[in-house]
Structure formats: structure tokens, C-alpha cells
GROMACS .gro file of C-alpha atoms in nm:
model
  374
    1MET     CA    1  -2.840  -0.321  -1.627
    2HIS     CA    2  -2.756  -0.398  -1.986
    3SER     CA    3  -2.575  -0.710  -2.094
    4GLY     CA    4  -2.321  -0.754  -2.370
    5ASP     CA    5  -2.132  -0.477  -2.545
    6CYS     CA    6  -2.293  -0.135  -2.536
    7PHE     CA    7  -2.181   0.156  -2.751
    8ILE     CA    8  -2.410   0.448  -2.830
    9ASN     CA    9  -2.261   0.663  -3.104
   10ASN     CA   10  -2.398   1.004  -3.017
   11THR     CA   11  -2.225   1.290  -2.843
   12ILE     CA   12  -2.299   1.377  -2.480
   13SER     CA   13  -2.462   1.718  -2.466
   14ASN     CA   14  -2.275   2.018  -2.327
   15THR     CA   15  -1.933   1.869  -2.390
   16SER     CA   16  -1.682   1.878  -2.673
   17ILE     CA   17  -1.465   1.583  -2.570
   18PRO     CA   18  -1.408   1.367  -2.882
   19GLU     CA   19  -1.414   1.033  -2.702
   20SER     CA   20  -1.765   1.096  -2.564
   21ILE     CA   21  -1.913   0.925  -2.874
   22CYS     CA   22  -1.820   0.594  -2.705
   23ARG     CA   23  -2.075   0.525  -2.432
   24LEU     CA   24  -1.991   0.225  -2.214
   25CYS     CA   25  -2.278   0.057  -2.030
   26PRO     CA   26  -2.267  -0.169  -1.721
   27GLN     CA   27  -2.279  -0.542  -1.782
   28ILE     CA   28  -2.474  -0.737  -1.524
   29ILE     CA   29  -2.269  -1.055  -1.492
   30PRO     CA   30  -1.911  -0.925  -1.449
   31TYR     CA   31  -2.009  -0.623  -1.238
   32GLU     CA   32  -2.228  -0.819  -0.998
   33ALA     CA   33  -1.947  -1.074  -0.965
   34ILE     CA   34  -1.701  -0.792  -0.881
   35ALA     CA   35  -1.950  -0.658  -0.627
   36TYR     CA   36  -1.955  -0.992  -0.444
   37VAL     CA   37  -1.574  -1.001  -0.449
   38TYR     CA   38  -1.562  -0.657  -0.285
   39LEU     CA   39  -1.815  -0.773  -0.028
   40MET     CA   40  -1.590  -1.066   0.062
   41LEU     CA   41  -1.288  -0.834   0.074
   42ALA     CA   42  -1.471  -0.609   0.321
   43ILE     CA   43  -1.555  -0.901   0.551
   44VAL     CA   44  -1.206  -1.055   0.537
   45GLY     CA   45  -1.045  -0.709   0.564
   46PHE     CA   46  -1.233  -0.615   0.882
   47LEU     CA   47  -1.151  -0.953   1.038
   48THR     CA   48  -0.780  -0.968   0.950
   49ASN     CA   49  -0.711  -0.602   1.028
   50GLY     CA   50  -0.889  -0.644   1.361
   51LEU     CA   51  -0.664  -0.939   1.446
   52ALA     CA   52  -0.356  -0.744   1.333
   53LEU     CA   53  -0.458  -0.446   1.546
   54TYR     CA   54  -0.502  -0.671   1.849
   55ASP     CA   55  -0.158  -0.822   1.791
   56LEU     CA   56  -0.002  -0.477   1.758
   57TRP     CA   57  -0.174  -0.363   2.077
   58ARG     CA   58   0.010  -0.641   2.263
   59ALA     CA   59   0.342  -0.586   2.084
   60GLU     CA   60   0.627  -0.367   2.203
   61LYS     CA   61   0.564  -0.011   2.087
   62THR     CA   62   0.861   0.041   1.858
   63THR     CA   63   0.882   0.304   1.587
   64THR     CA   64   0.828   0.042   1.318
   65VAL     CA   65   0.511  -0.074   1.494
   66THR     CA   66   0.393   0.289   1.480
   67PHE     CA   67   0.406   0.280   1.100
   68VAL     CA   68   0.239  -0.062   1.087
   69VAL     CA   69  -0.048   0.061   1.307
   70ASN     CA   70  -0.106   0.343   1.060
   71ILE     CA   71  -0.104   0.098   0.769
   72VAL     CA   72  -0.371  -0.106   0.949
   73ALA     CA   73  -0.575   0.211   1.011
   74SER     CA   74  -0.550   0.298   0.642
   75ASP     CA   75  -0.662  -0.052   0.543
   76LEU     CA   76  -0.959  -0.032   0.781
   77MET     CA   77  -1.056   0.298   0.618
   78LEU     CA   78  -1.055   0.129   0.278
   79CYS     CA   79  -1.266  -0.156   0.417
   80CYS     CA   80  -1.524   0.101   0.527
   81SER     CA   81  -1.552   0.226   0.168
   82LEU     CA   82  -1.599  -0.118   0.012
   83PRO     CA   83  -1.973  -0.147   0.094
   84PHE     CA   84  -2.029   0.176  -0.101
   85ARG     CA   85  -1.836   0.031  -0.394
   86VAL     CA   86  -2.055  -0.280  -0.376
   87ALA     CA   87  -2.367  -0.062  -0.385
   88TYR     CA   88  -2.225   0.129  -0.682
   89TYR     CA   89  -2.174  -0.188  -0.887
   90TRP     CA   90  -2.525  -0.306  -0.803
   91HIS     CA   91  -2.730   0.012  -0.840
   92SER     CA   92  -2.537   0.288  -1.022
   93ALA     CA   93  -2.724   0.228  -1.348
   94GLN     CA   94  -3.049   0.307  -1.165
   95TRP     CA   95  -2.927   0.608  -0.966
   96ALA     CA   96  -2.976   0.956  -1.111
   97GLN     CA   97  -2.660   1.156  -1.169
   98GLU     CA   98  -2.737   1.411  -0.896
   99SER     CA   99  -2.890   1.168  -0.645
  100SER     CA  100  -2.754   1.165  -0.291
  101MET     CA  101  -2.657   0.797  -0.318
  102CYS     CA  102  -2.461   0.861  -0.637
  103THR     CA  103  -2.276   1.153  -0.479
  104LEU     CA  104  -2.208   0.959  -0.158
  105ALA     CA  105  -2.085   0.645  -0.335
  106LYS     CA  106  -1.875   0.844  -0.579
  107PHE     CA  107  -1.710   1.066  -0.320
  108THR     CA  108  -1.658   0.790  -0.060
  109THR     CA  109  -1.516   0.524  -0.288
  110ILE     CA  110  -1.287   0.760  -0.479
  111SER     CA  111  -1.155   0.963  -0.186
  112LEU     CA  112  -1.101   0.674   0.057
  113PHE     CA  113  -0.944   0.461  -0.216
  114TYR     CA  114  -0.683   0.724  -0.301
  115ILE     CA  115  -0.621   0.814   0.063
  116ASN     CA  116  -0.560   0.448   0.142
  117LEU     CA  117  -0.349   0.399  -0.170
  118TYR     CA  118  -0.102   0.680  -0.112
  119CYS     CA  119  -0.098   0.668   0.269
  120ASN     CA  120  -0.020   0.297   0.247
  121MET     CA  121   0.264   0.358   0.004
  122LEU     CA  122   0.411   0.638   0.215
  123PHE     CA  123   0.390   0.437   0.539
  124LEU     CA  124   0.564   0.145   0.366
  125LEU     CA  125   0.833   0.387   0.248
  126TRP     CA  126   0.879   0.524   0.601
  127THR     CA  127   0.906   0.165   0.726
  128SER     CA  128   1.184   0.088   0.478
  129VAL     CA  129   1.372   0.404   0.580
  130ASN     CA  130   1.325   0.314   0.947
  131ARG     CA  131   1.471  -0.035   0.895
  132TYR     CA  132   1.759   0.100   0.689
  133VAL     CA  133   1.851   0.357   0.952
  134SER     CA  134   1.825   0.103   1.236
  135VAL     CA  135   2.083  -0.124   1.074
  136VAL     CA  136   2.300   0.065   0.828
  137ARG     CA  137   2.309   0.432   0.929
  138PRO     CA  138   2.200   0.460   1.295
  139LYS     CA  139   2.413   0.772   1.352
  140LEU     CA  140   2.325   0.970   1.041
  141PRO     CA  141   2.185   1.298   1.185
  142LEU     CA  142   1.888   1.344   0.951
  143LEU     CA  143   1.776   0.985   0.904
  144ARG     CA  144   1.817   0.890   1.270
  145LEU     CA  145   1.501   1.091   1.333
  146PHE     CA  146   1.316   0.785   1.199
  147LYS     CA  147   1.414   0.602   1.520
  148ARG     CA  148   1.251   0.858   1.748
  149ALA     CA  149   0.897   0.766   1.850
  150ARG     CA  150   0.768   1.124   1.868
  151VAL     CA  151   0.910   1.216   1.527
  152CYS     CA  152   0.756   0.904   1.372
  153ARG     CA  153   0.414   0.987   1.519
  154LEU     CA  154   0.438   1.341   1.385
  155LEU     CA  155   0.545   1.209   1.044
  156CYS     CA  156   0.243   0.976   1.036
  157ALA     CA  157   0.011   1.261   1.136
  158PHE     CA  158   0.156   1.484   0.866
  159THR     CA  159   0.116   1.204   0.608
  160TRP     CA  160  -0.252   1.165   0.697
  161VAL     CA  161  -0.325   1.539   0.693
  162ALA     CA  162  -0.138   1.602   0.367
  163ALA     CA  163  -0.301   1.308   0.189
  164ILE     CA  164  -0.654   1.393   0.308
  165VAL     CA  165  -0.625   1.764   0.226
  166VAL     CA  166  -0.472   1.712  -0.120
  167ILE     CA  167  -0.693   1.421  -0.228
  168ILE     CA  168  -1.026   1.544  -0.096
  169GLY     CA  169  -0.950   1.896  -0.218
  170THR     CA  170  -0.866   1.770  -0.567
  171ILE     CA  171  -1.170   1.542  -0.588
  172SER     CA  172  -1.410   1.809  -0.459
  173ARG     CA  173  -1.273   2.066  -0.703
  174ASN     CA  174  -1.301   1.826  -0.998
  175ILE     CA  175  -1.653   1.720  -0.907
  176ALA     CA  176  -1.766   2.082  -0.874
  177LYS     CA  177  -1.597   2.184  -1.200
  178ASN     CA  178  -1.707   1.893  -1.416
  179LYS     CA  179  -2.084   1.928  -1.424
  180THR     CA  180  -2.195   1.722  -1.723
  181VAL     CA  181  -2.535   1.594  -1.830
  182ALA     CA  182  -2.550   1.214  -1.805
  183ALA     CA  183  -2.826   0.955  -1.811
  184ASN     CA  184  -2.740   0.801  -1.473
  185CYS     CA  185  -2.469   0.769  -1.208
  186PHE     CA  186  -2.273   0.503  -1.398
  187ASP     CA  187  -2.286   0.707  -1.718
  188HIS     CA  188  -2.161   1.017  -1.535
  189ILE     CA  189  -1.864   0.846  -1.370
  190VAL     CA  190  -1.754   0.619  -1.655
  191ASN     CA  191  -1.840   0.819  -1.967
  192ALA     CA  192  -1.896   1.188  -1.894
  193ASN     CA  193  -1.579   1.227  -1.686
  194ARG     CA  194  -1.340   1.021  -1.895
  195HIS     CA  195  -0.996   1.185  -1.940
  196ARG     CA  196  -1.093   1.487  -1.728
  197TYR     CA  197  -0.831   1.405  -1.463
  198ASN     CA  198  -0.517   1.360  -1.672
  199THR     CA  199  -0.311   1.602  -1.462
  200THR     CA  200  -0.415   1.421  -1.145
  201HIS     CA  201  -0.319   1.086  -1.297
  202VAL     CA  202   0.023   1.218  -1.402
  203ILE     CA  203   0.094   1.340  -1.048
  204GLY     CA  204  -0.024   1.013  -0.896
  205VAL     CA  205   0.190   0.800  -1.128
  206THR     CA  206   0.495   1.019  -1.061
  207VAL     CA  207   0.451   0.992  -0.683
  208PHE     CA  208   0.411   0.615  -0.704
  209PHE     CA  209   0.728   0.553  -0.903
  210LEU     CA  210   0.925   0.792  -0.681
  211ILE     CA  211   0.812   0.600  -0.371
  212LEU     CA  212   0.885   0.266  -0.541
  213VAL     CA  213   1.240   0.366  -0.640
  214LEU     CA  214   1.320   0.501  -0.292
  215MET     CA  215   1.182   0.194  -0.116
  216LEU     CA  216   1.372  -0.044  -0.344
  217ALA     CA  217   1.691   0.158  -0.288
  218PHE     CA  218   1.665   0.148   0.092
  219TYR     CA  219   1.584  -0.223   0.101
  220ALA     CA  220   1.860  -0.303  -0.150
  221LEU     CA  221   2.116  -0.120   0.065
  222LEU     CA  222   1.985  -0.299   0.374
  223VAL     CA  223   2.009  -0.643   0.213
  224TYR     CA  224   2.359  -0.565   0.087
  225HIS     CA  225   2.463  -0.461   0.437
  226LEU     CA  226   2.328  -0.786   0.581
  227HIS     CA  227   2.520  -0.975   0.314
  228LEU     CA  228   2.842  -0.806   0.424
  229ILE     CA  229   2.770  -0.897   0.788
  230GLN     CA  230   2.702  -1.258   0.692
  231ARG     CA  231   3.017  -1.283   0.478
  232SER     CA  232   3.244  -1.140   0.748
  233SER     CA  233   3.094  -1.354   1.024
  234LEU     CA  234   3.266  -1.675   1.134
  235VAL     CA  235   2.935  -1.824   1.242
  236GLY     CA  236   2.789  -2.013   0.945
  237ARG     CA  237   2.455  -2.067   1.114
  238GLY     CA  238   2.388  -1.696   1.093
  239GLN     CA  239   2.323  -1.747   0.724
  240ARG     CA  240   1.981  -1.896   0.798
  241GLY     CA  241   1.877  -1.590   0.997
  242SER     CA  242   1.997  -1.361   0.719
  243LEU     CA  243   1.797  -1.564   0.468
  244LYS     CA  244   1.481  -1.521   0.678
  245VAL     CA  245   1.533  -1.145   0.687
  246ARG     CA  246   1.575  -1.130   0.309
  247ARG     CA  247   1.264  -1.339   0.256
  248LYS     CA  248   1.059  -1.107   0.477
  249ILE     CA  249   1.187  -0.800   0.295
  250LEU     CA  250   1.116  -0.969  -0.037
  251ALA     CA  251   0.762  -1.052   0.074
  252SER     CA  252   0.697  -0.687   0.162
  253VAL     CA  253   0.834  -0.560  -0.169
  254VAL     CA  254   0.646  -0.821  -0.377
  255LEU     CA  255   0.319  -0.734  -0.204
  256PHE     CA  256   0.376  -0.364  -0.270
  257VAL     CA  257   0.455  -0.418  -0.639
  258ALA     CA  258   0.180  -0.676  -0.701
  259CYS     CA  259  -0.094  -0.460  -0.548
  260PHE     CA  260   0.001  -0.109  -0.659
  261LEU     CA  261   0.209  -0.135  -0.978
  262PRO     CA  262  -0.071  -0.267  -1.209
  263TYR     CA  263  -0.301   0.022  -1.122
  264HIS     CA  264  -0.039   0.284  -1.204
  265LEU     CA  265   0.063   0.109  -1.525
  266GLU     CA  266  -0.304   0.117  -1.624
  267ARG     CA  267  -0.306   0.491  -1.552
  268ILE     CA  268  -0.020   0.530  -1.799
  269LEU     CA  269  -0.217   0.335  -2.060
  270LEU     CA  270  -0.514   0.562  -1.997
  271LEU     CA  271  -0.303   0.871  -2.054
  272THR     CA  272  -0.163   0.735  -2.381
  273SER     CA  273  -0.472   0.552  -2.514
  274ASP     CA  274  -0.660   0.622  -2.836
  275THR     CA  275  -0.970   0.810  -2.719
  276GLY     CA  276  -1.161   0.738  -3.040
  277ASP     CA  277  -1.139   0.357  -3.026
  278CYS     CA  278  -1.454   0.231  -2.850
  279ARG     CA  279  -1.334  -0.127  -2.822
  280TRP     CA  280  -1.009  -0.012  -2.663
  281GLN     CA  281  -1.202   0.204  -2.416
  282GLU     CA  282  -1.414  -0.093  -2.314
  283THR     CA  283  -1.103  -0.309  -2.263
  284GLN     CA  284  -0.929  -0.031  -2.074
  285TYR     CA  285  -1.227   0.008  -1.841
  286LYS     CA  286  -1.228  -0.366  -1.763
  287VAL     CA  287  -0.853  -0.358  -1.697
  288LYS     CA  288  -0.902  -0.058  -1.468
  289ASN     CA  289  -1.162  -0.248  -1.264
  290CYS     CA  290  -0.919  -0.538  -1.221
  291THR     CA  291  -0.628  -0.315  -1.115
  292ILE     CA  292  -0.846  -0.130  -0.863
  293LEU     CA  293  -0.948  -0.469  -0.724
  294LEU     CA  294  -0.581  -0.567  -0.692
  295ALA     CA  295  -0.502  -0.242  -0.509
  296ALA     CA  296  -0.800  -0.294  -0.276
  297LEU     CA  297  -0.680  -0.649  -0.209
  298SER     CA  298  -0.389  -0.497  -0.017
  299CYS     CA  299  -0.626  -0.423   0.273
  300CYS     CA  300  -0.641  -0.800   0.330
  301LEU     CA  301  -0.288  -0.898   0.228
  302HIS     CA  302  -0.111  -0.648   0.457
  303PRO     CA  303  -0.263  -0.782   0.781
  304LEU     CA  304  -0.227  -1.143   0.660
  305LEU     CA  305   0.144  -1.087   0.595
  306HIS     CA  306   0.180  -0.921   0.935
  307LEU     CA  307   0.007  -1.210   1.113
  308ALA     CA  308   0.216  -1.464   0.921
  309LEU     CA  309   0.544  -1.295   1.015
  310ARG     CA  310   0.434  -1.263   1.376
  311SER     CA  311   0.302  -1.619   1.403
  312ARG     CA  312   0.431  -1.842   1.681
  313CYS     CA  313   0.584  -2.082   1.429
  314CYS     CA  314   0.783  -1.810   1.252
  315ARG     CA  315   0.900  -1.648   1.576
  316ALA     CA  316   0.991  -1.984   1.730
  317ARG     CA  317   1.214  -2.071   1.434
  318ALA     CA  318   1.381  -1.728   1.453
  319GLU     CA  319   1.457  -1.778   1.822
  320THR     CA  320   1.600  -2.124   1.749
  321HIS     CA  321   1.839  -1.978   1.490
  322GLY     CA  322   1.938  -1.705   1.735
  323ARG     CA  323   2.021  -1.947   2.018
  324ALA     CA  324   2.229  -2.159   1.781
  325ALA     CA  325   2.505  -1.894   1.778
  326ASN     CA  326   2.695  -1.837   2.101
  327SER     CA  327   2.965  -1.608   1.967
  328CYS     CA  328   3.009  -1.392   1.660
  329THR     CA  329   3.324  -1.229   1.530
  330ASP     CA  330   3.278  -0.938   1.291
  331ALA     CA  331   3.587  -0.754   1.164
  332GLY     CA  332   3.771  -0.818   1.490
  333HIS     CA  333   3.479  -0.734   1.722
  334THR     CA  334   3.331  -1.019   1.924
  335VAL     CA  335   2.988  -1.031   2.080
  336THR     CA  336   2.928  -1.325   2.311
  337HIS     CA  337   2.573  -1.402   2.424
  338ALA     CA  338   2.274  -1.616   2.340
  339ASN     CA  339   1.991  -1.491   2.123
  340ILE     CA  340   2.207  -1.357   1.839
  341SER     CA  341   1.994  -1.332   1.527
  342LEU     CA  342   2.029  -1.121   1.215
  343SER     CA  343   1.655  -1.067   1.215
  344ALA     CA  344   1.693  -0.903   1.556
  345ILE     CA  345   1.852  -0.590   1.414
  346LEU     CA  346   1.546  -0.478   1.219
  347ASP     CA  347   1.329  -0.375   1.513
  348ALA     CA  348   1.532  -0.240   1.801
  349PRO     CA  349   1.336  -0.078   2.085
  350PRO     CA  350   1.316   0.301   2.064
  351GLY     CA  351   1.639   0.465   2.166
  352GLU     CA  352   1.852   0.152   2.121
  353GLY     CA  353   2.116   0.225   1.857
  354TRP     CA  354   2.309  -0.017   1.640
  355ASP     CA  355   2.664   0.024   1.525
  356SER     CA  356   2.773   0.015   1.162
  357ARG     CA  357   2.809  -0.365   1.174
  358GLY     CA  358   2.452  -0.421   1.289
  359HIS     CA  359   2.558  -0.482   1.653
  360GLN     CA  360   2.387  -0.330   1.951
  361PRO     CA  361   2.621  -0.147   2.191
  362ASP     CA  362   2.716  -0.365   2.487
  363ARG     CA  363   2.511  -0.248   2.784
  364GLY     CA  364   2.575  -0.512   3.042
  365GLY     CA  365   2.540  -0.822   2.828
  366GLY     CA  366   2.528  -0.700   2.470
  367GLN     CA  367   2.210  -0.895   2.396
  368LEU     CA  368   2.075  -0.865   2.044
  369ALA     CA  369   1.702  -0.879   2.111
  370GLY     CA  370   1.383  -0.825   1.914
  371CYS     CA  371   1.262  -0.960   1.582
  372LEU     CA  372   1.176  -0.844   1.234
  373ALA     CA  373   0.902  -0.584   1.249
  374PRO     CA  374   0.580  -0.682   1.075
   0.00000   0.00000   0.00000
């Protein structure tokens, strides 16, 4: 590997792309450091996702849990690609462009990264819709499908198939179409193929912001509905349960934005950058590496958040708040029973509906059971 700045001002053969006069070279210290970070992410990711999967296996099989299981599966898939990314950072400067290791590392890291990225985002969107329907609109004909276990499983299967077909098809087509002479594997990926995927980047950015807006809208409506329930309730202690629900929703949204927004903002910078400025290209490439690392970090943060929300301490406090309220009056309707908790309404068992006030229909006791889905 080369150290320091590296720009070679000659044009790559067989190409007419203006920015090809800027040839970025790998730098041994930062790239080896990133490789070790990815190695640690792989180890922690396998461990935490394994623990999350074990916890989900023991949990009640609600529709929300179905989406969370698929998020864990997506994160495990990304963890499987991280060793190839580590090998790329260590050896890509020595691999020939057409070598089997270069092809394997390139195809595995790119395809699994994008499959994980967009499957994760879609499953998080489906989770937000599921929670919104459970509480706010349980009787809306179209959206109530999100509370049916079979429909949710089919939706997850369709998400996987659509993402795999579109992403792998796009990557395979681009790899086959963009045959360019390059000195090595690193040179081919970083230099020879720069700005060849602008259309793909535009589509990806558009999909991300569409998912983000929809998820924020569903969660905002859900939080507003909980606020109305809290304001109309005569039980002041219910405020603490409502606050816990809002904090959990906020944690999910913050994790989504922190992991995925920087990468897509960097894509926008790439699309609008000055292709003739070598220094800017070097900076942009370093920023891209950092944003990819942030996105990959989600494979550890998702299971950690799940385990934190499902911890005995968190659940014990939720149950304490629930038992504190023995009766609740909401717009003239009274529900009398122990275990009333606002966080209960976000993960009803399949088939259990909630009325427009967030109350479960009285079926011999009217118990509001369950807890916030992970």
C-alpha cells in the first residue's frame, strides 16, 4: 500500500470520463484501522444478533416480532459480508482487477451491504406502520392487514425477494457493463468506476427519503395519539408510561437517522461534486468510508437496542407503572383492572384489536397486556 496523498495525473485507458485524471491510492494507516474496526463489528454483530435471535425465539410471536426477526436476519447477513470487507481493505491493492478474490469481495460487500441497508429500512417502516395501526387505526381496512401474521410474513418475503432481485440485478449488470482497465482491485473499484452509478444513487436516495418521511409521519401520529390519551386520562401516573413509549420511539428514530442519513447525504454530495477537483475527491472518498461504517454499525446497534428494551430492568419498571393504575377514565369510558400501561398498546397479540382510544375490547376482564415491541 502507498502512504500519504496519491494522485497520478494521467488518464485511464479506454475511458473518456474527465475525473479519471485523479487517481486515489490506498493509505496503509487509515485503511488498516478501518479494517480492524470492521473485524470488531463482525464479532460484536454476530454475538449481539445471536442473543437477540434467542430472545425473539422465546418471545410471543406477534406481528411486530416478525418484522424484528427479519431485521436481525438482515443484520446477520451484513455481518457475514464484513470479513470480505476486511480482506478488501487489507489486500485490494495487491489483487488483480479480474482476480477471483477481487470479484468475490466486490460483489459480496456491495450486494449484501445494499440488501441489508434497504431491507432494514423497509422492515423499520413496516414496524412503524404496524404500531400505528395497532393503536390509532385498528379498523382501517387496508392498514389493518399489518396486524395479520400471514400478511406480515408475506410482506417480509416480498421485501426480501424484491430487494435481492433489484440490487443483485443492478450490480451484476453494472459490473458486466463497466469493463475498464485498472492497475489493481482497489484502482478498479475506487477510480475506474467513479460516477458510473449516478442513476442508481439517485434512486437509492429517493427511496431512503421516502421511507424516512413515511416513518416519521406514522410515529408522529402515534405519539400525538398517545398525547391525547394521556391528556384525557384522569390517572396522572399514566404519564410515566407514555413517556417511556415516546422515549422508545425516539430511540428507534434516532438510530435510523444516525446510521442511514449520513450515507445518503454523502450520495447527494457525490452526485453534485466537482469531478475535476482531486483534493475534493480524496475528501469525498474518506467521508464515504465513514458513512458506510456508520451504516454498517446498525448491525450492532439494532440488536443492542432490542436487548436494552427487552431487559428485565426495563420490563420490570414498565410493569410497576402499569400496576400503579387501577382505573382509567377516557372520554367517559372506564376500564378497571391491574396492568394498565400505555406501553402495552404497542404490541398486542395477533388478532387482538384496539379501539380508537388505545383500549383493548373487554373480553372478560379487559386486561391491557403486552409491552412495547423491540
